[in-house]
CSV table of C-alpha atoms in Angstrom, one decimal:
chain,number,residue,atom,x,y,z
A,81,MET,CA,26.3,-31.4,-15.8
A,82,ARG,CA,26.1,-30.2,-12.3
A,83,PRO,CA,28.8,-28.0,-10.8
A,84,SER,CA,31.0,-29.8,-8.3
A,85,THR,CA,29.9,-27.9,-5.2
A,86,ALA,CA,28.2,-28.8,-2.0
A,87,PRO,CA,24.7,-30.4,-2.2
A,88,SER,CA,21.5,-28.4,-2.1
A,89,ARG,CA,20.3,-27.3,1.4
A,90,ILE,CA,16.5,-27.2,0.9
A,91,PRO,CA,14.5,-29.5,-1.3
A,92,LEU,CA,13.4,-27.6,-4.4
A,93,PRO,CA,9.6,-28.5,-4.7
A,94,PRO,CA,8.5,-27.3,-1.3
A,95,LEU,CA,10.6,-24.1,-1.5
A,96,ALA,CA,9.3,-23.3,-5.0
A,97,ILE,CA,5.7,-23.9,-4.0
A,98,GLY,CA,6.1,-21.9,-0.8
A,99,THR,CA,7.6,-19.0,-2.7
A,100,ALA,CA,4.9,-19.1,-5.2
A,101,LEU,CA,2.2,-19.0,-2.5
A,102,LEU,CA,4.1,-16.2,-0.9
A,103,LEU,CA,4.0,-14.3,-4.2
A,104,LEU,CA,0.3,-14.8,-4.4
A,105,VAL,CA,-0.2,-13.4,-0.9
A,106,SER,CA,2.1,-10.5,-1.8
A,107,LEU,CA,0.1,-9.6,-4.9
A,108,VAL,CA,-3.0,-9.5,-2.9
A,109,GLY,CA,-1.3,-7.5,-0.1
A,110,GLY,CA,0.2,-5.1,-2.6
A,111,VAL,CA,-3.3,-4.4,-3.9
A,112,GLY,CA,-4.9,-4.0,-0.5
A,113,LEU,CA,-2.3,-1.7,1.0
A,114,GLY,CA,-2.1,1.9,0.0
A,115,ALA,CA,-2.6,5.6,1.0
A,116,ALA,CA,-6.3,5.4,0.1
A,117,GLY,CA,-8.1,3.6,2.9
A,118,ILE,CA,-10.0,0.8,1.2
A,119,GLY,CA,-11.2,-2.1,3.3
A,120,TRP,CA,-10.1,-5.6,2.5
A,121,ALA,CA,-13.7,-6.7,1.9
A,122,GLU,CA,-14.0,-4.1,-0.8
A,123,VAL,CA,-10.6,-5.0,-2.3
A,124,PHE,CA,-11.7,-8.6,-2.7
A,125,ARG,CA,-15.1,-7.6,-4.1
A,126,PHE,CA,-13.5,-5.2,-6.7
A,127,LEU,CA,-10.9,-7.9,-7.7
A,128,TRP,CA,-13.7,-10.4,-8.2
A,129,ALA,CA,-15.7,-7.9,-10.2
A,130,GLY,CA,-12.7,-7.1,-12.4
A,131,LEU,CA,-11.8,-10.8,-13.0
A,132,THR,CA,-15.4,-11.9,-13.7
A,133,GLY,CA,-16.6,-8.8,-15.5
A,134,GLY,CA,-19.1,-8.0,-12.7
A,135,THR,CA,-20.8,-4.7,-12.1
A,136,VAL,CA,-19.8,-2.1,-9.5
A,137,HIS,CA,-22.1,0.3,-7.8
A,138,THR,CA,-21.8,4.0,-8.9
A,139,ASP,CA,-20.7,5.0,-5.4
A,140,ASP,CA,-17.7,2.5,-5.6
A,141,VAL,CA,-16.4,3.6,-9.0
A,142,ALA,CA,-13.6,5.7,-7.6
A,143,ALA,CA,-12.4,3.0,-5.2
A,144,TYR,CA,-12.7,0.3,-7.9
A,145,THR,CA,-10.6,2.4,-10.2
A,146,ILE,CA,-7.9,2.7,-7.5
A,147,VAL,CA,-7.9,-1.0,-7.0
A,148,TRP,CA,-8.2,-2.3,-10.5
A,149,GLU,CA,-6.7,0.4,-12.7
A,150,ILE,CA,-3.9,1.8,-10.4
A,151,ARG,CA,-2.8,-0.7,-7.7
A,152,LEU,CA,-3.2,-4.0,-9.5
A,153,PRO,CA,-1.3,-3.2,-12.7
A,154,ARG,CA,1.4,-1.6,-10.5
A,155,VAL,CA,1.7,-4.7,-8.3
A,156,VAL,CA,1.6,-7.1,-11.3
A,157,LEU,CA,4.2,-5.1,-13.2
A,158,GLY,CA,6.4,-4.9,-10.1
A,159,ALA,CA,6.3,-8.7,-9.8
A,160,VAL,CA,7.2,-9.2,-13.5
A,161,VAL,CA,10.0,-6.7,-13.2
A,162,GLY,CA,11.4,-8.3,-10.0
A,163,ALA,CA,11.3,-11.7,-11.7
A,164,GLY,CA,13.0,-10.4,-14.7
A,165,LEU,CA,15.8,-8.7,-12.7
A,166,ALA,CA,16.4,-11.8,-10.6
A,167,ALA,CA,16.6,-14.1,-13.6
A,168,VAL,CA,18.9,-11.8,-15.5
A,169,GLY,CA,21.0,-11.4,-12.4
A,170,VAL,CA,21.6,-15.2,-12.3
A,171,ALA,CA,22.6,-15.2,-16.0
A,172,VAL,CA,24.9,-12.2,-15.8
A,173,GLN,CA,26.8,-13.6,-12.8
A,174,ALA,CA,27.4,-16.9,-14.7
A,175,MET,CA,28.2,-15.0,-17.9
A,176,VAL,CA,31.0,-12.9,-16.5
A,177,ARG,CA,31.8,-15.2,-13.6
A,178,ASN,CA,31.7,-12.3,-11.1
A,179,ALA,CA,29.9,-12.4,-7.8
A,180,LEU,CA,29.4,-8.6,-7.9
A,181,ALA,CA,27.7,-8.6,-11.3
A,182,ASP,CA,24.1,-7.6,-11.7
A,183,PRO,CA,21.8,-6.8,-14.7
A,184,PHE,CA,23.1,-3.3,-14.9
A,185,VAL,CA,26.8,-4.2,-15.2
A,186,LEU,CA,26.5,-4.2,-19.0
A,187,GLY,CA,25.6,-0.5,-19.1
A,188,ILE,CA,22.2,-1.2,-20.5
A,189,SER,CA,20.3,0.6,-17.8
A,190,SER,CA,22.5,3.7,-18.0
A,191,GLY,CA,21.9,3.8,-21.7
A,192,ALA,CA,18.2,3.6,-21.1
A,193,ALA,CA,18.5,6.5,-18.7
A,194,VAL,CA,19.7,8.7,-21.5
A,195,GLY,CA,16.6,8.2,-23.6
A,196,ALA,CA,14.3,8.4,-20.6
A,197,ASN,CA,15.8,11.7,-19.4
A,198,ALA,CA,15.7,13.1,-22.9
A,199,VAL,CA,11.9,12.8,-22.7
A,200,ILE,CA,11.5,14.0,-19.1
A,201,LEU,CA,13.9,16.9,-19.3
A,202,LEU,CA,14.0,17.9,-23.0
A,203,GLY,CA,10.5,16.8,-24.2
A,204,ALA,CA,12.0,14.6,-26.9
A,205,PHE,CA,9.8,12.0,-28.7
A,206,ALA,CA,6.7,13.9,-27.7
A,207,GLY,CA,5.0,12.4,-30.9
A,208,LEU,CA,4.9,9.0,-29.2
A,209,GLY,CA,2.4,10.3,-26.6
A,210,ILE,CA,2.1,8.0,-23.5
A,211,TRP,CA,4.7,5.7,-25.0
A,212,ALA,CA,7.4,8.4,-25.3
A,213,LEU,CA,9.2,7.5,-22.0
A,214,SER,CA,9.3,3.8,-22.3
A,215,GLY,CA,9.8,3.9,-26.1
A,216,ALA,CA,12.8,6.2,-25.8
A,217,ALA,CA,14.2,4.3,-22.8
A,218,PHE,CA,14.0,1.0,-24.7
A,219,ALA,CA,15.5,2.5,-27.9
A,220,SER,CA,18.4,4.0,-26.0
A,221,ALA,CA,18.9,0.7,-24.2
A,222,LEU,CA,19.2,-1.1,-27.5
A,223,ALA,CA,21.7,1.5,-28.8
A,224,ALA,CA,23.7,1.0,-25.6
A,225,MET,CA,23.6,-2.8,-26.1
A,226,VAL,CA,25.0,-2.3,-29.7
A,227,LEU,CA,27.8,0.0,-28.4
A,228,VAL,CA,28.8,-2.4,-25.6
A,229,TYR,CA,28.8,-5.4,-27.9
A,230,ALA,CA,30.8,-3.7,-30.6
A,231,ALA,CA,33.3,-2.3,-28.1
A,232,ALA,CA,33.7,-5.5,-26.0
A,233,ARG,CA,33.9,-7.9,-29.0
A,234,SER,CA,37.4,-9.3,-29.8
A,235,PRO,CA,38.7,-12.0,-32.1
A,236,HIS,CA,38.2,-14.4,-29.2
A,237,GLY,CA,34.5,-13.4,-28.7
A,238,LEU,CA,33.0,-11.8,-25.6
A,239,THR,CA,35.4,-12.5,-22.7
A,240,PRO,CA,34.2,-11.8,-19.2
A,241,LEU,CA,36.8,-9.2,-18.4
A,242,ARG,CA,36.3,-7.2,-21.6
A,243,LEU,CA,32.5,-7.3,-21.2
A,244,VAL,CA,32.6,-6.1,-17.6
A,245,LEU,CA,35.1,-3.4,-18.2
A,246,THR,CA,33.4,-2.1,-21.4
A,247,GLY,CA,30.0,-2.1,-19.8
A,248,THR,CA,31.2,-0.3,-16.8
A,249,ALA,CA,33.2,2.3,-18.8
A,250,LEU,CA,30.3,3.0,-21.1
A,251,ALA,CA,27.9,3.2,-18.1
A,252,TYR,CA,30.0,6.0,-16.7
A,253,GLY,CA,29.8,7.8,-20.1
A,254,PHE,CA,26.0,7.4,-20.2
A,255,GLU,CA,25.7,8.6,-16.7
A,256,ALA,CA,27.7,11.7,-17.5
A,257,VAL,CA,25.3,12.5,-20.4
A,258,THR,CA,22.4,12.1,-18.0
A,259,THR,CA,24.0,14.3,-15.4
A,260,VAL,CA,24.5,17.1,-17.9
A,261,MET,CA,20.8,16.9,-19.0
A,262,VAL,CA,19.7,17.0,-15.3
A,263,PHE,CA,21.9,20.0,-14.4
A,264,GLY,CA,20.7,21.7,-17.6
A,265,ALA,CA,17.0,21.2,-16.8
A,266,ALA,CA,15.1,24.4,-16.7
A,267,ARG,CA,12.4,23.1,-14.3
A,268,GLY,CA,13.1,21.7,-10.9
A,269,GLU,CA,10.1,19.3,-11.1
A,270,ALA,CA,11.6,17.8,-14.2
A,271,ALA,CA,14.9,17.2,-12.5
A,272,ARG,CA,13.0,15.5,-9.6
A,273,SER,CA,11.1,13.3,-12.0
A,274,ALA,CA,14.4,12.4,-13.7
A,275,LEU,CA,15.9,11.4,-10.3
A,276,MET,CA,12.8,9.4,-9.4
A,277,TRP,CA,13.2,7.4,-12.7
A,278,LEU,CA,17.0,6.9,-12.2
A,279,LEU,CA,16.3,5.3,-8.8
A,280,GLY,CA,13.4,3.3,-10.1
A,281,SER,CA,9.6,3.8,-9.8
A,282,LEU,CA,6.5,1.9,-10.6
A,283,GLY,CA,4.3,4.9,-10.3
A,284,GLY,CA,3.4,5.1,-14.0
A,285,ALA,CA,2.4,1.4,-14.3
A,286,THR,CA,-0.6,0.7,-16.6
A,287,TRP,CA,-2.2,-2.4,-17.9
A,288,ALA,CA,-0.9,-1.5,-21.4
A,289,GLN,CA,2.7,-2.0,-20.3
A,290,VAL,CA,2.2,-5.5,-18.6
A,291,PRO,CA,1.8,-7.8,-21.6
A,292,LEU,CA,5.0,-6.9,-23.5
A,293,VAL,CA,7.1,-6.9,-20.4
A,294,ALA,CA,5.6,-10.2,-19.2
A,295,VAL,CA,6.2,-11.9,-22.5
A,296,THR,CA,9.7,-10.7,-22.7
A,297,VAL,CA,10.6,-11.8,-19.2
A,298,ALA,CA,8.9,-15.1,-19.6
A,299,ALA,CA,10.6,-15.8,-22.9
A,300,GLY,CA,14.1,-14.8,-21.4
A,301,TRP,CA,13.5,-17.0,-18.3
A,302,ALA,CA,12.4,-20.0,-20.5
A,303,TRP,CA,15.5,-19.7,-22.6
A,304,LEU,CA,17.7,-19.4,-19.5
A,305,ARG,CA,16.1,-22.6,-18.0
A,306,TRP,CA,16.7,-24.4,-21.3
A,307,ARG,CA,20.3,-23.4,-21.2
A,308,ALA,CA,20.7,-24.0,-17.4
A,309,GLU,CA,23.1,-26.9,-17.7
A,310,SER,CA,25.3,-24.9,-20.0
A,311,LEU,CA,25.3,-22.1,-17.5
A,312,ASN,CA,26.5,-24.6,-14.9
A,313,ALA,CA,29.5,-25.4,-17.2
A,314,LEU,CA,30.2,-21.7,-18.0
A,315,ALA,CA,30.3,-20.8,-14.3
A,316,MET,CA,33.2,-23.3,-13.9
A,317,GLY,CA,35.4,-21.6,-16.4
A,318,ASP,CA,35.8,-21.5,-20.2
A,319,GLU,CA,38.3,-24.4,-20.3
A,320,THR,CA,36.0,-26.6,-18.3
A,321,SER,CA,32.9,-25.7,-20.2
A,322,ALA,CA,34.7,-26.3,-23.6
A,323,ALA,CA,35.8,-29.8,-22.3
A,324,LEU,CA,32.1,-30.4,-21.5
A,325,GLY,CA,31.0,-29.6,-25.0
A,326,VAL,CA,29.8,-26.0,-24.4
A,327,ARG,CA,31.2,-23.2,-26.7
A,328,PRO,CA,31.8,-20.4,-24.1
A,329,ALA,CA,32.2,-17.6,-26.6
A,330,SER,CA,28.9,-18.5,-28.5
A,331,LEU,CA,27.0,-19.0,-25.3
A,332,ARG,CA,28.3,-15.7,-23.8
A,333,ARG,CA,27.1,-13.9,-27.0
A,334,GLU,CA,23.6,-15.5,-26.7
A,335,LEU,CA,23.5,-14.7,-23.0
A,336,PHE,CA,24.4,-11.1,-23.7
A,337,LEU,CA,21.6,-10.6,-26.2
A,338,VAL,CA,19.0,-12.3,-24.0
A,339,THR,CA,20.0,-10.4,-20.8
A,340,ALA,CA,20.2,-7.1,-22.7
A,341,ALA,CA,16.8,-7.5,-24.2
A,342,VAL,CA,15.2,-8.4,-20.9
A,343,THR,CA,17.0,-5.6,-19.0
A,344,GLY,CA,16.1,-3.0,-21.6
A,345,THR,CA,12.5,-4.0,-21.6
A,346,VAL,CA,12.3,-4.0,-17.8
A,347,VAL,CA,14.2,-0.7,-17.3
A,348,ALA,CA,12.0,1.0,-19.9
A,349,VAL,CA,8.9,0.7,-17.7
A,350,SER,CA,10.4,0.8,-14.2
A,351,GLY,CA,13.6,2.8,-14.3
A,352,ALA,CA,16.8,1.6,-12.8
A,353,ILE,CA,15.9,-0.5,-9.8
A,354,GLY,CA,19.1,-1.7,-8.3
A,355,PHE,CA,20.2,-4.6,-5.9
A,356,VAL,CA,17.4,-7.1,-6.9
A,357,GLY,CA,19.6,-8.7,-9.5
A,358,LEU,CA,22.6,-8.7,-7.3
A,359,MET,CA,21.1,-10.0,-4.0
A,360,VAL,CA,18.4,-12.5,-5.0
A,361,PRO,CA,20.6,-14.9,-7.0
A,362,HIS,CA,23.0,-15.1,-4.1
A,363,VAL,CA,20.3,-15.6,-1.5
A,364,VAL,CA,18.6,-18.4,-3.6
A,365,ARG,CA,22.0,-20.1,-4.0
A,366,MET,CA,22.4,-20.3,-0.3
A,367,LEU,CA,19.0,-22.1,-0.1
A,368,VAL,CA,19.1,-24.4,-3.1
A,369,GLY,CA,22.7,-24.8,-4.1
A,370,ALA,CA,24.6,-23.6,-7.2
A,371,ASP,CA,22.8,-25.7,-9.9
A,372,HIS,CA,21.3,-23.1,-12.3
A,373,ARG,CA,18.3,-25.4,-12.9
A,374,ARG,CA,17.3,-25.1,-9.3
A,375,VAL,CA,18.3,-21.4,-8.9
A,376,LEU,CA,16.3,-20.3,-12.0
A,377,ALA,CA,13.3,-22.2,-10.6
A,378,VAL,CA,13.2,-20.0,-7.4
A,379,ALA,CA,15.0,-16.8,-8.1
A,380,PRO,CA,12.3,-15.2,-10.3
A,381,LEU,CA,9.7,-15.9,-7.7
A,382,ALA,CA,11.8,-14.5,-4.9
A,383,GLY,CA,12.6,-11.4,-7.0
A,384,ALA,CA,9.0,-10.8,-7.6
A,385,VAL,CA,8.1,-11.1,-3.9
A,386,LEU,CA,11.0,-8.7,-3.0
A,387,LEU,CA,10.0,-6.0,-5.5
A,388,VAL,CA,6.3,-6.2,-4.7
A,389,TRP,CA,6.9,-5.5,-1.0
A,390,ALA,CA,9.6,-2.9,-1.8
A,391,ASP,CA,7.1,-1.0,-3.9
A,392,VAL,CA,4.5,-1.2,-1.1
A,393,LEU,CA,6.9,0.3,1.4
A,394,SER,CA,7.9,3.0,-1.2
A,395,ARG,CA,4.2,4.0,-1.3
A,396,LEU,CA,3.5,3.9,2.5
A,397,LEU,CA,6.5,5.2,4.2
A,398,LEU,CA,6.0,8.9,3.2
A,399,ALA,CA,2.3,8.7,2.0
A,400,PRO,CA,0.9,10.4,0.2
A,401,ALA,CA,4.3,11.1,-1.3
A,402,GLU,CA,6.4,8.2,-2.7
A,403,LEU,CA,10.0,7.1,-2.4
A,404,PRO,CA,11.9,5.6,-5.3
A,405,VAL,CA,11.6,1.9,-5.0
A,406,GLY,CA,15.4,1.5,-5.6
A,407,VAL,CA,16.0,3.2,-2.3
A,408,ILE,CA,13.8,0.6,-0.5
A,409,THR,CA,15.6,-2.3,-2.2
A,410,ALA,CA,18.9,-1.0,-1.1
A,411,VAL,CA,18.0,0.1,2.5
A,412,VAL,CA,16.2,-3.2,3.1
A,413,GLY,CA,18.3,-5.5,1.0
A,414,VAL,CA,21.9,-4.5,2.0
A,415,PRO,CA,21.7,-5.4,5.8
A,416,ALA,CA,19.6,-8.5,5.1
A,417,PHE,CA,22.1,-9.6,2.5
A,418,LEU,CA,25.1,-9.0,4.7
A,419,LEU,CA,23.5,-10.9,7.5
A,420,LEU,CA,22.8,-13.9,5.4
A,421,MET,CA,26.3,-13.8,4.0
A,422,ARG,CA,27.8,-13.8,7.5
A,423,ARG,CA,25.5,-16.5,8.8
A,424,GLY,CA,25.8,-18.8,5.7
A,425,GLY,CA,29.5,-18.9,5.2
A,426,TYR,CA,28.7,-18.4,1.5
A,427,ALA,CA,31.0,-18.3,-1.5
A,428,PHE,CA,30.0,-17.5,-5.0
A,429,GLY,CA,29.2,-20.7,-7.0
A,430,GLY,CA,29.1,-22.9,-3.9
A,431,ARG,CA,28.0,-22.9,-0.2
């Protein structure tokens, strides 16, 4: 059930293997680069000690903590978040059949921002301790998902146009609530923290956050890969997909739930990092074609690589201060994306 488009440009196995190796190099590079000057020999020694349970000399405890407890979880979480955003971007573009769609078109991230900023600016959910921010963001993302689903649902199911319009309209409403909270903040530092979260940041990454996000992203990706042929049919239109035995309304409902769950989980720990879910699926389609089985094999790896290096730049450009990582993805991604589009003669769903 392949879409009737031009054939793939690059064989999938070497591209997937090459991207996976690039991701491995990126993970190591992300750990080794930072404002604190730690030599590469020490970085590899600390990584080996952490992986094998080895001992570290007392004089090296501070540097080991930076590598193992601060940089490594941040880099791993960045890779997982980038993979999740890219995979969900592929799904959302097929679900709504819109080349401009990304994981945030459903309004889920804007809903998460309401809960996150309630914690940052108003001190809400203080009883949750270190889980207050991510817990509140995830809870408000789920609430936004329910609102979008209830408002977009019609007797004909979730149609692409209603889903996009509803998600966009409610996103504006959530953003208005967030703006009111930011302008009403009594402390300037709190408003700065809120802005940092709204533009995306991995500065608060911990090992405790990684397992849940990784499992959610992996489960969502596995489900999307399983339904990849159905996504091929859905991208060609509801009538075509129905003729091929796919129930578009039912599939769109399942896609909405999966993408909302992954987006809510990712946004809860990283904030609203834009452009990854929009750009990466298109770039990968230029390389491998429009078949979702092939796109979903490469897009998460490419998204992980992109976000790891975007986070490295966010840490280094104004060190020791940090830029929001969403600023980096936009500044770097926009011209690169436009250049590829002009050189590739690319159209959504094909070459």
